[in-house]
Amino acid sequence: MSIKSLIINPGSTSTKIGVFEDETLLFEETLRHTTEEISQYSSIVDQKDFRKKIILDLMEKKNFDMKSLKVIVGRGGMLKPIPSGTYAVTDELLHDLMIGKQGEHASNLGGILAREIGDSLSLPSYIVDPVVVDELMPIARYSGVPELPRTSVFHALNQKAVAKRYAKEIGKSYDSLNLIVVHMGGGVSVGAHEKGKVVDIFNALDGDGAFSPERAGAVPSGALVKMCFSGQYTEKEVYKKLVGGGGFNAYLGTNDMRDVETSVQKGDKEATLVREAFLLQVAKDIGSMACVLNGKVDQIIMTGGIAYNKGVTDRLTERAGFIAPVTIYPGEDELLALVQGALRVMNGEEKTMEY
Ligand SMILES: Nc1ncnc2c1ncn2[C@@H]1O[C@H](COP(=O)(O)OP(=O)(O)O)[C@@H](O)[C@H]1O
Ligand SMILES: CCCC(=O)OP(=O)(O)O
């Protein structure tokens, strides 16, 4: 018997929704959120009802019978560091999403909404490869301050999905390849995949890599300390400068790369400089990961919404293409990866992971 699933993928700048019958997509929708829309809410959990309404409105618009569903699957959020896999949204896991065990991010809402909608229909709910999948090699955890270890927070679901897709397309196993995966969405993460494990990562959230549409990435640490103690800002205000209001938002007032591109095409000097600075930072992150892999890189894979922009991928290839050939998978394979994760446990091919 076939399995119909509702897939919920909240990102920092969008909510993506899909309905599948087994692995066949019945329909999908991506709703983009402007900075103004998101900044009305003081916390991620406060956005729950707004994002839930979007989902239920879409189901109504499509005249979809919710009773025909067998499972609800959400993107997994800021839980404790855990291995890759499919997890049931248990009470403990739900609690950690609600409190944001490792912090706040829209992905926390994936499991919360999956469980809420699942419970209302008496259906199971799962998350797959949450943003906290942790396969870091021990030496990648050192930051220089023992109390502040580097952490693995990234687009684990899509990074793994596109890496496996590439391996399949060239007839090799993911475990046999060394890949650098560059995900450019609302956040940016660059990962070193060594024989099937993400052994080092530039953290996409409040971490150490390139800036992104809505995040600062790495900033000069001494100046940040001074800002924190200047008395001018609350803790929340400083954090917002780093996550939410950082990056393109801070320089150009938009989290939408398409607006940036339009300004660049019109000859806007500031937009051109900021875009070029972004590309420099991402290229430097790729170069770092080449060293992590001892220069033995089979392929660089560029993905995420920004990878639709050919100007961006061409310039990155110009800067980093000497390291390895480049494959571009624009957007992301997250909806299908979420379905496949749930189907594997429901069909008994894989065990549900214990949280
Ligand atoms: N067709 C496109 N061309 C260029 N940029 C795009 C396109 N589609 C999305 N983007 C940009 O990608 C970013 C969002 O990427 P996405 O992977 O959807 O992020 P998230 O899941 O974090 O919300 C935004 O800056 C958006 O403007
Ligand atoms: C929290 C890491 C993943 C991430 O940054 O996702 P978005 O690009 O969707 O915000």
Tab-separated table of N, CA and C in Angstrom, residues 7 9 16 20 23 25 28 75 128-129 155-169 181 183 301-305 308 327-341 344:
chain	number	residue	atom	x	y	z
A	7	ILE	N	5.428	17.012	3.959
A	7	ILE	CA	6.803	17.359	4.311
A	7	ILE	C	6.880	18.859	4.581
A	9	ASN	N	9.411	22.011	5.538
A	9	ASN	CA	10.821	22.422	5.576
A	9	ASN	C	10.936	23.930	5.818
A	16	LYS	N	9.126	25.672	2.864
A	16	LYS	CA	8.916	24.793	1.706
A	16	LYS	C	8.040	23.632	2.151
A	20	PHE	N	3.874	14.021	-0.914
A	20	PHE	CA	4.380	12.914	-1.732
A	20	PHE	C	3.481	11.697	-1.589
A	23	GLU	N	7.668	8.001	-3.174
A	23	GLU	CA	8.702	8.990	-3.517
A	23	GLU	C	8.254	9.936	-4.630
A	25	LEU	N	6.382	13.100	-6.054
A	25	LEU	CA	5.889	14.403	-5.586
A	25	LEU	C	4.501	14.656	-6.168
A	28	GLU	N	4.201	20.750	-4.547
A	28	GLU	CA	5.099	21.427	-3.600
A	28	GLU	C	4.922	22.928	-3.742
A	75	ARG	N	11.822	19.165	8.814
A	75	ARG	CA	13.271	19.382	8.872
A	75	ARG	C	13.676	19.432	10.353
A	128	VAL	N	14.617	14.143	9.850
A	128	VAL	CA	15.712	13.404	9.203
A	128	VAL	C	16.944	14.317	9.115
A	129	ASP	N	18.114	13.780	9.410
A	129	ASP	CA	19.376	14.531	9.281
A	129	ASP	C	19.228	16.004	9.685
A	155	HIS	N	23.726	22.659	6.867
A	155	HIS	CA	22.630	22.126	6.059
A	155	HIS	C	22.876	20.633	5.839
A	156	ALA	N	22.853	19.870	6.955
A	156	ALA	CA	23.245	18.456	6.891
A	156	ALA	C	22.380	17.676	5.901
A	157	LEU	N	21.082	17.935	5.952
A	157	LEU	CA	20.147	17.168	5.117
A	157	LEU	C	20.495	17.330	3.636
A	158	ASN	N	20.617	18.603	3.203
A	158	ASN	CA	20.884	18.821	1.779
A	158	ASN	C	22.323	18.508	1.406
A	159	GLN	N	23.276	18.818	2.309
A	159	GLN	CA	24.686	18.505	1.977
A	159	GLN	C	24.832	17.002	1.728
A	160	LYS	N	24.244	16.191	2.603
A	160	LYS	CA	24.342	14.728	2.435
A	160	LYS	C	23.578	14.285	1.179
A	161	ALA	N	22.374	14.881	0.982
A	161	ALA	CA	21.543	14.460	-0.156
A	161	ALA	C	22.246	14.738	-1.486
A	162	VAL	N	22.839	15.938	-1.639
A	162	VAL	CA	23.470	16.253	-2.934
A	162	VAL	C	24.779	15.483	-3.112
A	163	ALA	N	25.471	15.231	-2.002
A	163	ALA	CA	26.718	14.458	-2.099
A	163	ALA	C	26.405	13.029	-2.565
A	164	LYS	N	25.335	12.449	-2.004
A	164	LYS	CA	24.949	11.084	-2.414
A	164	LYS	C	24.424	11.074	-3.859
A	165	ARG	N	23.713	12.154	-4.214
A	165	ARG	CA	23.198	12.261	-5.596
A	165	ARG	C	24.364	12.301	-6.589
A	166	TYR	N	25.386	13.080	-6.259
A	166	TYR	CA	26.548	13.174	-7.139
A	166	TYR	C	27.225	11.801	-7.263
A	167	ALA	N	27.415	11.139	-6.108
A	167	ALA	CA	28.071	9.825	-6.112
A	167	ALA	C	27.296	8.854	-7.006
A	168	LYS	N	25.966	8.865	-6.862
A	168	LYS	CA	25.125	7.959	-7.658
A	168	LYS	C	25.261	8.265	-9.151
A	169	GLU	N	25.266	9.573	-9.461
A	169	GLU	CA	25.331	9.964	-10.875
A	169	GLU	C	26.635	9.532	-11.542
A	181	VAL	N	31.241	20.416	-0.174
A	181	VAL	CA	29.877	20.830	-0.504
A	181	VAL	C	29.647	22.254	0.024
A	183	HIS	N	26.787	24.946	0.488
A	183	HIS	CA	25.348	25.245	0.474
A	183	HIS	C	25.160	26.736	0.704
A	301	ILE	N	30.840	20.688	-4.903
A	301	ILE	CA	29.415	20.735	-5.259
A	301	ILE	C	28.818	22.031	-4.703
A	302	MET	N	28.194	22.826	-5.586
A	302	MET	CA	27.540	24.074	-5.142
A	302	MET	C	26.034	23.880	-5.192
A	303	THR	N	25.364	24.297	-4.105
A	303	THR	CA	23.926	24.049	-4.003
A	303	THR	C	23.254	25.131	-3.174
A	304	GLY	N	21.937	25.019	-2.926
A	304	GLY	CA	21.171	26.044	-2.197
A	304	GLY	C	20.560	27.047	-3.182
A	305	GLY	N	19.643	27.874	-2.704
A	305	GLY	CA	18.920	28.809	-3.570
A	305	GLY	C	19.839	29.726	-4.362
A	308	TYR	N	21.306	29.048	-7.928
A	308	TYR	CA	20.572	29.322	-9.180
A	308	TYR	C	21.215	30.481	-9.927
A	327	THR	N	30.421	20.806	-9.666
A	327	THR	CA	29.065	20.406	-10.076
A	327	THR	C	28.090	21.332	-9.367
A	328	ILE	N	27.069	21.771	-10.099
A	328	ILE	CA	26.095	22.696	-9.494
A	328	ILE	C	24.720	22.030	-9.430
A	329	TYR	N	24.175	21.937	-8.222
A	329	TYR	CA	22.804	21.452	-8.018
A	329	TYR	C	22.017	22.599	-7.380
A	330	PRO	N	21.427	23.483	-8.193
A	330	PRO	CA	20.746	24.641	-7.609
A	330	PRO	C	19.558	24.210	-6.748
A	331	GLY	N	19.207	25.041	-5.765
A	331	GLY	CA	18.082	24.701	-4.875
A	331	GLY	C	18.529	23.612	-3.917
A	332	GLU	N	17.591	22.773	-3.586
A	332	GLU	CA	18.004	21.698	-2.684
A	332	GLU	C	17.120	20.467	-2.842
A	333	ASP	N	17.653	19.321	-2.397
A	333	ASP	CA	16.941	18.045	-2.500
A	333	ASP	C	16.301	17.690	-1.161
A	334	GLU	N	15.971	18.713	-0.365
A	334	GLU	CA	15.589	18.422	1.024
A	334	GLU	C	14.237	17.735	1.157
A	335	LEU	N	13.253	18.143	0.334
A	335	LEU	CA	11.927	17.530	0.499
A	335	LEU	C	12.004	16.035	0.218
A	336	LEU	N	12.646	15.683	-0.899
A	336	LEU	CA	12.773	14.257	-1.238
A	336	LEU	C	13.603	13.512	-0.187
A	337	ALA	N	14.675	14.151	0.295
A	337	ALA	CA	15.524	13.498	1.310
A	337	ALA	C	14.726	13.235	2.591
A	338	LEU	N	13.822	14.150	2.938
A	338	LEU	CA	12.991	13.953	4.136
A	338	LEU	C	12.028	12.781	3.924
A	339	VAL	N	11.390	12.728	2.742
A	339	VAL	CA	10.471	11.607	2.449
A	339	VAL	C	11.226	10.288	2.510
A	340	GLN	N	12.377	10.271	1.833
A	340	GLN	CA	13.114	9.007	1.749
A	340	GLN	C	13.534	8.519	3.132
A	341	GLY	N	13.937	9.462	4.003
A	341	GLY	CA	14.328	9.084	5.369
A	341	GLY	C	13.174	8.437	6.114
A	344	ARG	N	12.294	4.944	4.644
A	344	ARG	CA	13.251	3.878	5.017
A	344	ARG	C	12.901	3.259	6.362
